Amino acid sequence: MSEVDLSKKVANRYLKREVLGEGTYGVVYKAIDTKTGMTVAIKKIRLGKQKEGVNFTALREIKLLKELKDPNIIELIDAFPHKGNLHLVFEFMETDLEAVIRDRNIFLSPADIKSFLQMTLKGLAFCHRKWVLHRDMKPNNLLIGSKGQLKLADFGLARIFGSPDRKFTHQVFARWYRAPELLFGTKQYGPGVDVWAAACIFAELLLRRPFLQGSSDIDQLGKIFAAFGTPKHSQWPDMLYLPDYVEYQYVPAPPLRSLFPMASDDALDLLSKMFTYDPTARISVQQALEHRYFSSAPLPTDPHKLPRPAPKKESLNSGISDFNPQEGPTVFSPPKKTRRVMPERDGFEGNAYQFDKIDDRVSDFRQVPGESTSRNENVPMSVDFSIFGSRPPSRPTINSADRSHLKRKLDLEFQHPEQE
Ligand SMILES: Nc1ncnc2c1ncn2[C@@H]1O[C@H](COP(=O)(O)OP(=O)(O)OP(=O)(O)O)[C@@H](O)[C@H]1O
C-alpha cells in the first residue's frame, strides 16, 4: 500500500502523520510536505462557529508570525483553512528545551547553558525590536531543530504592545515563569515579563529543575520572595499600587550563590539583573545579550555541538510530583479585591484567615491554624532548592476556563481596540 493510502492528504499537499501533542489552541501533528518533501508540524486550530466570525486569536498569530522571520523564531511556512479548522504549517523541530533539561543522560556544560540562553535572548530581542512580546516563554515553547538551533515557538498569546494604554490579560503566563508584576495583577506590562521568564529558564538550565514552582499565584509570589527577599519599597516603589498587591512578611534574601552553587560570578550577576523586581529597572533583553557573561570564557557552544535528547517521549508529563514544600514568608493582608468583598469571619485571628471561593487568586490559599485539609497542608510558600531532584512535577498550564476567558477577552479587544 502506498504512503498516500495510509496517510490522509490535507489540502492536496500535506500527508498527515502522527499527532505530536495538543496545546492551548488545538492538536499538532507531523506531516510531509509533498511539494518540498520536507517534514513539517501542522497546528490545527479550532475555529469558532461561523456565526462567531473569524477566530481573531488565530489570525493574530498568523499575522505576527509572518512578520517575525529570524533564525531564532519558528518559521510559519503556510496557513490554510480545512474542514472548519485553521491549519498553521511550521518547520518541524526535533525536540524542545524542556526535554533537554529533563533528560538525565544529558550533561549541560556552562558553555551549553550559555548557548541555550543566548539563542533564547536573541529570539526575544528580535520580537522586542518589533514591539512584540512573547508572553508565554517556557522551556517547552523553545523548540530545538536538527542542527541544535533553538527557536521560539507558540506566539498564540503574543501581541503588539505599542499602545501605552492597552490593557492586557495578565493570567496568560504559565505560572512558574510569571513575573511578579503579573502576579500582582498589573494591567500594563512590557518586555520585562519576557526577561523574567527567560531568567526562570536560565535558572532552570542551571538547576535542571523548574526554579520557582508555585502552586497558586499567591504561593508563586511567596516562592519568589523566599528566593530574592520580600521587596522593599525602595526596590520597587510602584509595587504598592498594583491592583492585587498583597503585603507579605519581610524575609531577607539568601545569598544568590547559595541557590546556584555551580554558577559562575558572571552568570549570577546576569541572573540577578534579570530577576530585578521593578520591571522598569530590570535589564532589557538587548542589555542582557551585551552582558559580559556572553563574552567571557567559556564561550557559548556552537548550536550543532549542543547535546540533544533521544526522540520525544509521550510520558514527559506523567504528572508525578516531587514538590517539596518548605517554609516561606506569610501574607499579612488579603488581596485588596478580597478585602472589599469579604465579611468578617468568626475565628479570624492575626494573620491567619480562611477564604472561601472568592476569586482564582486566593481560592486555593487557606491558612487557618488547627485546620487540616489536604490543600492546607500544601500551602507553604517556599523555594524548593534541591538540585537534581528525581522528577519535576507536571507543569501548570492554561486551563480551559482561562482559555475561554482569554479567547473572549482577546476577541473583544480585537473587535473594540479603541475602547481600551
Ligand atoms: N514545529 C514543531 N515541530 C515539532 N513539534 C512541535 C512543533 N510545534 C509544536 N510541537 C509539539 O506539539 C505539541 C503541542 O504544541 P503546542 O505548541 O500546541 O502546545 P504546548 O507548547 O505543548 O502547550 P501550550 O499551548 O500550553 O504552550 C508539543 O508537544 C510540541 O512540542
Coordinates of C-alpha atoms and ligand atoms in Angstrom, one line a residue:
M1 CA 0.0 0.0 0.0
S2 CA 1.3 3.4 -0.9
E3 CA 2.0 6.1 1.7
V4 CA -0.8 8.1 0.2
D5 CA -3.2 5.3 1.0
L6 CA -2.0 5.1 4.6
S7 CA -2.0 8.8 5.3
K8 CA -4.6 11.4 4.9
K9 CA -3.8 14.1 2.5
V10 CA -4.6 17.6 3.7
A11 CA -5.2 20.5 1.4
N12 CA -3.9 18.4 -1.5
R13 CA -0.3 19.0 -0.3
Y14 CA 0.4 17.6 3.2
L15 CA 0.5 14.0 4.2
K16 CA -0.7 13.7 7.7
R17 CA 1.4 11.6 10.1
E18 CA 1.2 11.1 13.9
V19 CA -0.1 13.5 16.4
L20 CA 2.8 15.3 18.2
G21 CA 0.7 16.7 21.0
E22 CA -2.0 19.1 22.0
G23 CA -1.6 22.7 23.1
T24 CA -3.7 25.6 24.1
Y25 CA -5.2 26.0 20.6
G26 CA -5.5 22.5 19.4
V27 CA -3.7 19.4 18.1
V28 CA -0.3 19.5 16.5
Y29 CA 0.6 16.7 14.1
K30 CA 3.6 15.8 11.9
A31 CA 3.2 15.8 8.2
I32 CA 5.1 15.6 5.0
D33 CA 5.0 18.5 2.5
T34 CA 4.7 16.7 -0.8
K35 CA 5.7 19.9 -2.6
T36 CA 9.1 20.1 -0.9
G37 CA 9.5 16.6 0.7
M38 CA 10.1 18.3 4.0
T39 CA 8.7 17.2 7.3
V40 CA 6.5 19.8 8.9
A41 CA 4.5 20.3 12.0
I42 CA 0.8 21.4 11.5
K43 CA -1.0 23.1 14.2
K44 CA -4.8 22.6 13.8
I45 CA -6.6 25.5 15.3
R46 CA -10.3 25.1 16.1
L47 CA -12.2 27.9 14.5
G48 CA -15.2 29.3 16.3
K49 CA -18.7 28.7 14.9
Q50 CA -19.4 30.6 11.7
K51 CA -21.7 33.0 13.4
E52 CA -19.0 33.9 15.8
G53 CA -17.0 35.1 12.9
V54 CA -13.3 34.6 12.3
N55 CA -11.1 33.5 15.1
F56 CA -9.1 36.6 15.7
T57 CA -6.6 35.0 18.1
A58 CA -5.6 32.7 15.3
L59 CA -5.4 35.5 12.8
R60 CA -3.3 37.4 15.1
E61 CA -0.9 34.5 15.5
I62 CA -0.6 34.2 11.7
K63 CA 0.0 37.9 11.1
L64 CA 2.6 38.1 13.8
L65 CA 4.4 35.0 12.7
K66 CA 4.5 36.1 9.1
E67 CA 6.3 39.3 10.2
L68 CA 8.7 37.6 12.5
K69 CA 11.4 36.0 10.4
D70 CA 14.5 35.3 12.4
P71 CA 16.9 32.4 12.9
N72 CA 15.7 32.1 16.5
I73 CA 12.0 32.2 15.7
I74 CA 10.0 29.3 14.4
E75 CA 9.1 29.7 10.7
L76 CA 5.5 29.7 9.6
I77 CA 5.6 28.1 6.2
D78 CA 1.9 28.1 5.3
A79 CA -1.6 28.7 6.7
F80 CA -4.9 27.4 5.3
P81 CA -8.4 26.6 6.4
H82 CA -9.5 23.0 6.1
K83 CA -12.8 21.4 7.3
G84 CA -13.6 24.3 9.6
N85 CA -10.2 24.4 11.2
L86 CA -7.3 26.7 10.6
H87 CA -4.0 24.9 9.8
L88 CA -0.7 26.5 10.5
V89 CA 2.3 24.8 8.9
F90 CA 5.6 25.2 10.8
E91 CA 9.1 23.9 10.2
F92 CA 9.4 20.7 12.0
M93 CA 11.6 20.8 15.1
E94 CA 13.1 17.7 16.6
T95 CA 12.8 18.5 20.3
D96 CA 12.4 21.2 22.9
L97 CA 14.4 22.7 25.8
E98 CA 12.1 21.0 28.3
A99 CA 13.1 17.6 27.0
V100 CA 16.8 18.7 27.2
I101 CA 16.6 19.9 30.7
R102 CA 14.7 16.8 31.9
D103 CA 17.0 14.3 30.2
R104 CA 19.2 12.9 32.9
N105 CA 21.5 11.4 30.4
I106 CA 22.5 14.8 29.2
F107 CA 25.2 16.8 30.9
L108 CA 24.9 20.5 30.3
S109 CA 28.2 22.3 30.5
P110 CA 28.3 26.0 31.4
A111 CA 29.1 26.8 27.7
D112 CA 26.0 24.8 26.7
I113 CA 23.8 26.7 29.1
K114 CA 25.2 29.9 27.8
S115 CA 24.4 28.9 24.2
F116 CA 20.8 28.0 25.0
L117 CA 20.2 31.2 26.9
Q118 CA 21.9 33.3 24.2
M119 CA 19.6 31.8 21.4
T120 CA 16.6 32.4 23.6
L121 CA 17.5 36.0 24.2
K122 CA 18.3 36.6 20.5
G123 CA 14.8 35.4 19.5
L124 CA 13.3 37.6 22.2
A125 CA 15.4 40.6 21.2
F126 CA 14.1 40.2 17.7
C127 CA 10.5 40.2 18.9
H128 CA 11.0 43.1 21.2
R129 CA 12.6 45.1 18.5
K130 CA 9.4 44.6 16.5
W131 CA 7.4 45.7 19.6
V132 CA 6.0 42.2 20.1
L133 CA 6.0 40.4 23.5
H134 CA 6.2 36.6 23.5
R135 CA 4.3 36.4 26.9
D136 CA 4.3 32.6 27.1
M137 CA 8.0 31.8 27.5
K138 CA 8.6 28.4 29.0
P139 CA 11.0 25.6 28.1
N140 CA 8.5 23.6 26.0
N141 CA 7.9 26.6 23.8
L142 CA 11.6 26.8 23.0
L143 CA 11.9 24.3 20.2
I144 CA 15.2 22.8 19.0
G145 CA 16.0 21.8 15.4
S146 CA 18.1 19.1 14.0
K147 CA 21.2 21.3 13.9
G148 CA 20.8 22.4 17.5
Q149 CA 19.3 25.8 16.8
L150 CA 16.8 27.0 19.4
K151 CA 13.7 28.8 18.1
L152 CA 10.9 30.5 20.0
A153 CA 7.5 29.0 19.2
D154 CA 3.9 29.5 20.2
F155 CA 3.2 33.1 19.6
G156 CA -0.5 32.4 20.1
L157 CA -0.5 34.8 23.0
A158 CA 1.9 37.4 21.8
R159 CA 0.6 40.7 20.8
I160 CA 1.8 44.1 19.8
F161 CA 2.4 46.4 22.7
G162 CA 2.8 49.7 21.1
S163 CA -0.2 51.4 22.7
P164 CA 0.7 52.6 26.2
D165 CA -2.9 52.5 27.4
R166 CA -3.5 48.9 26.3
K167 CA -4.7 46.6 29.0
F168 CA -3.6 43.1 28.6
T169 CA -4.9 39.9 30.0
H170 CA -2.4 39.0 32.6
Q171 CA -3.3 35.5 33.6
V172 CA -1.8 34.0 30.5
F173 CA 1.7 33.2 31.6
A174 CA 2.5 29.7 32.8
R175 CA 2.7 30.4 36.5
W176 CA 6.2 29.3 37.2
Y177 CA 7.6 31.8 34.7
R178 CA 5.3 34.7 35.6
A179 CA 6.8 38.0 36.6
P180 CA 5.9 39.4 40.0
E181 CA 4.1 42.4 38.4
L182 CA 1.8 40.0 36.6
L183 CA 1.1 38.1 39.8
F184 CA 0.2 41.4 41.4
G185 CA -2.3 42.0 38.6
T186 CA -0.7 44.8 36.7
K187 CA -2.7 45.8 33.7
Q188 CA 0.1 47.4 31.7
Y189 CA 3.2 45.4 31.3
G190 CA 6.1 45.4 29.0
P191 CA 9.0 43.3 27.7
G192 CA 10.2 42.8 31.2
V193 CA 7.8 39.9 31.6
D194 CA 9.7 38.0 29.0
V195 CA 13.0 38.9 30.7
W196 CA 11.7 37.5 34.0
A197 CA 10.5 34.3 32.2
A198 CA 13.9 34.0 30.5
A199 CA 15.6 34.3 33.9
C200 CA 13.4 31.4 35.2
I201 CA 14.5 29.4 32.2
F202 CA 18.2 30.3 32.8
A203 CA 17.7 29.2 36.5
E204 CA 16.1 26.0 35.3
L205 CA 19.0 25.3 33.0
L206 CA 21.4 25.8 35.9
L207 CA 19.4 23.7 38.4
R208 CA 18.0 21.2 35.9
R209 CA 14.5 21.6 37.5
P210 CA 11.9 24.4 37.5
F211 CA 13.2 27.0 39.9
L212 CA 10.1 28.6 41.4
Q213 CA 7.2 26.1 41.4
G214 CA 4.3 27.9 42.9
S215 CA 1.0 26.1 43.4
S216 CA -1.1 29.2 43.2
D217 CA -0.4 32.8 42.3
I218 CA 0.0 33.8 46.0
D219 CA 2.3 30.8 46.5
Q220 CA 4.2 31.8 43.4
L221 CA 4.9 35.2 44.9
G222 CA 5.8 33.6 48.2
K223 CA 8.4 31.4 46.5
I224 CA 9.8 34.4 44.6
F225 CA 10.1 36.4 47.8
A226 CA 11.7 33.4 49.6
A227 CA 14.3 33.3 46.9
F228 CA 15.1 37.0 46.5
G229 CA 13.8 38.5 49.7
T230 CA 10.5 40.4 50.1
P231 CA 10.9 43.6 48.0
K232 CA 11.4 46.8 50.0
H233 CA 9.7 50.0 48.9
S234 CA 13.0 51.4 47.7
Q235 CA 13.5 48.3 45.4
W236 CA 10.1 48.5 43.8
P237 CA 8.3 51.8 44.6
D238 CA 5.2 51.1 42.4
M239 CA 4.5 47.7 43.9
L240 CA 2.1 49.0 46.5
Y241 CA -0.2 50.4 43.8
L242 CA -0.6 47.3 41.8
P243 CA -4.3 46.1 41.7
D244 CA -3.7 42.8 43.5
Y245 CA -1.0 43.9 45.8
V246 CA -0.7 41.7 49.0
E247 CA 1.5 42.5 51.9
Y248 CA 4.0 39.7 52.7
Q249 CA 6.0 39.2 55.8
Y250 CA 9.5 40.6 55.3
V251 CA 12.1 37.9 54.7
P252 CA 15.7 38.7 53.7
A253 CA 17.2 37.3 50.5
P254 CA 19.5 34.4 51.0
P255 CA 22.8 34.8 49.1
L256 CA 22.1 34.1 45.4
R257 CA 25.2 31.9 45.4
S258 CA 23.5 29.6 47.9
L259 CA 20.7 29.0 45.4
F260 CA 23.0 28.4 42.4
P261 CA 26.2 26.9 43.9
M262 CA 27.5 25.8 40.5
A263 CA 27.0 29.1 38.6
S264 CA 29.9 31.5 37.7
D265 CA 30.0 35.0 39.1
D266 CA 29.1 36.4 35.6
A267 CA 26.1 34.1 35.4
L268 CA 24.9 35.2 38.9
D269 CA 25.3 38.8 38.0
L270 CA 23.2 38.5 34.9
L271 CA 20.7 36.3 36.7
S272 CA 20.3 38.9 39.5
K273 CA 19.8 41.7 36.9
M274 CA 17.1 39.6 35.0
F275 CA 15.4 38.9 38.3
T276 CA 15.1 42.6 39.3
Y277 CA 11.8 43.2 41.0
D278 CA 11.0 46.6 39.5
P279 CA 10.2 46.0 35.8
T280 CA 11.4 49.5 34.9
A281 CA 14.8 48.7 36.5
R282 CA 15.0 45.2 35.1
I283 CA 17.7 44.6 32.4
S284 CA 16.4 44.6 28.8
V285 CA 16.9 41.6 26.5
Q286 CA 19.4 43.6 24.4
Q287 CA 21.4 44.6 27.5
A288 CA 21.4 41.0 28.7
L289 CA 22.9 39.9 25.4
E290 CA 25.6 42.5 25.8
H291 CA 26.4 41.3 29.4
R292 CA 29.9 40.1 29.9
Y293 CA 28.6 36.6 30.7
F294 CA 28.3 36.0 27.0
S295 CA 31.8 37.4 26.1
S296 CA 33.7 35.8 28.9
A297 CA 35.0 32.2 28.9
P298 CA 33.7 29.7 28.2
L299 CA 32.2 31.0 25.0
P300 CA 28.7 29.7 24.1
T301 CA 28.8 26.2 22.5
D302 CA 28.1 26.1 18.7
P303 CA 24.5 25.1 18.3
H304 CA 25.3 22.0 16.3
K305 CA 27.6 20.7 19.1
L306 CA 24.9 21.0 21.8
P307 CA 23.7 17.8 23.4
R308 CA 20.3 16.6 22.3
P309 CA 17.9 14.2 23.9
A310 CA 16.6 10.9 22.5
P311 CA 13.4 11.5 20.4
K312 CA 10.5 12.9 22.3
K313 CA 8.7 10.6 24.8
E314 CA 4.9 10.7 25.4
S315 CA 5.4 10.3 29.1
L316 CA 7.1 13.6 29.8
N317 CA 4.1 15.0 31.6
S318 CA 3.2 12.0 33.6
G319 CA 2.4 14.3 36.5
I320 CA 4.4 12.6 39.3
S321 CA 5.1 15.4 41.7
D322 CA 8.2 15.6 43.9
F323 CA 7.1 19.0 45.2
N324 CA 8.9 19.5 48.4
P325 CA 7.4 22.3 50.4
Q326 CA 9.4 24.5 52.8
E327 CA 8.6 27.5 54.9
G328 CA 8.2 30.8 53.2
P329 CA 7.0 34.3 54.0
T330 CA 3.5 34.8 55.4
V331 CA 0.9 37.0 53.6
F332 CA -0.1 39.8 56.1
S333 CA -3.0 41.1 54.2
P334 CA -5.5 39.6 51.8
P335 CA -5.6 41.0 48.3
K336 CA -7.5 44.3 48.1
K337 CA -10.2 42.8 45.9
T338 CA -10.9 40.2 48.6
R339 CA -10.8 42.6 51.4
R340 CA -13.6 44.6 49.7
V341 CA -15.9 41.7 49.4
M342 CA -15.2 39.6 52.5
P343 CA -17.5 39.9 55.5
E344 CA -15.7 39.4 58.9
R345 CA -15.5 35.8 59.9
D346 CA -15.6 34.3 63.3
G347 CA -12.3 32.9 64.4
F348 CA -10.4 35.3 62.2
E349 CA -7.2 35.9 64.2
G350 CA -3.9 37.6 63.5
N351 CA -2.6 36.9 60.1
A352 CA -4.5 33.6 59.8
Y353 CA -7.6 33.6 57.7
Q354 CA -9.7 31.4 55.5
F355 CA -11.2 32.3 52.2
D356 CA -14.0 30.5 50.5
K357 CA -14.1 30.6 46.8
I358 CA -13.7 34.3 46.1
D359 CA -11.5 34.5 43.2
D360 CA -9.0 32.3 41.4
R361 CA -6.1 34.0 43.0
V362 CA -7.0 33.0 46.5
S363 CA -9.3 30.1 46.1
D364 CA -6.5 27.6 46.9
F365 CA -4.9 29.6 49.6
R366 CA -6.1 28.6 53.0
Q367 CA -4.2 29.3 56.2
V368 CA -6.2 28.5 59.3
P369 CA -4.4 27.3 62.4
G370 CA -5.5 23.9 63.5
E371 CA -7.5 23.2 60.4
S372 CA -6.1 20.4 58.4
T373 CA -7.1 19.9 54.9
S374 CA -5.1 18.3 52.2
R375 CA -4.9 21.6 50.4
N376 CA -4.0 23.4 53.6
E377 CA -1.0 21.1 54.1
N378 CA 0.3 22.0 50.8
V379 CA 0.0 25.7 51.1
P380 CA 3.6 26.7 52.1
M381 CA 5.3 29.4 50.2
S382 CA 8.8 28.4 49.6
V383 CA 11.5 27.7 47.2
D384 CA 12.5 24.1 46.5
F385 CA 16.2 24.5 46.4
S386 CA 17.0 20.8 46.0
I387 CA 19.1 20.3 42.9
F388 CA 18.9 17.3 40.6
G389 CA 15.7 16.0 42.3
S390 CA 14.1 12.9 40.9
R391 CA 11.2 14.1 38.7
P392 CA 9.8 17.5 38.3
P393 CA 6.0 17.8 38.8
S394 CA 3.8 18.4 35.8
R395 CA 3.7 22.0 34.7
P396 CA 0.8 24.2 35.3
T397 CA -0.7 25.5 32.0
I398 CA -3.7 27.4 30.9
N399 CA -6.8 25.6 32.0
S400 CA -10.0 25.5 29.9
A401 CA -11.6 28.3 32.0
D402 CA -8.6 30.5 31.5
R403 CA -8.6 29.6 27.8
S404 CA -12.2 30.5 27.1
H405 CA -11.8 33.7 29.2
L406 CA -8.7 34.5 27.2
K407 CA -10.3 33.8 23.9
R408 CA -13.3 36.0 24.9
K409 CA -11.0 38.8 26.1
L410 CA -8.8 38.7 23.0
D411 CA -11.7 38.6 20.7
L412 CA -13.3 41.5 22.4
E413 CA -10.1 43.5 22.4
F414 CA -9.7 42.8 18.8
Q415 CA -13.2 43.9 17.9
H416 CA -13.1 47.0 20.1
P417 CA -9.5 48.1 20.4
E418 CA -10.3 51.7 20.6
Q419 CA -12.4 51.2 23.7
E420 CA -9.4 50.0 25.8
Ligands
LIG1 N1 7.2 23.0 15.0 C1 7.1 21.9 15.7 N2 7.8 20.8 15.5 C2 7.7 19.7 16.3 N3 6.8 19.6 17.3 C3 6.1 20.6 17.6 C4 6.1 21.9 16.8 N4 5.2 22.7 17.4 C5 4.7 22.1 18.4 N5 5.1 20.9 18.6 C6 4.8 19.9 19.6 O1 3.3 19.8 19.6 C7 2.9 19.7 20.9 C8 1.8 20.8 21.1 O2 2.4 22.0 20.9 P1 1.7 23.4 21.3 O3 2.7 24.5 20.9 O4 0.4 23.5 20.6 O5 1.4 23.4 22.8 P2 2.4 23.3 24.1 O6 3.6 24.2 23.9 O7 2.6 21.9 24.4 O8 1.4 23.9 25.2 P3 0.8 25.4 25.3 O9 -0.1 25.6 24.2 O10 0.2 25.5 26.6 O11 2.0 26.4 25.2 C9 4.1 19.8 21.8 O12 4.5 18.5 22.2 C10 5.1 20.5 21.0 O13 6.4 20.1 21.3

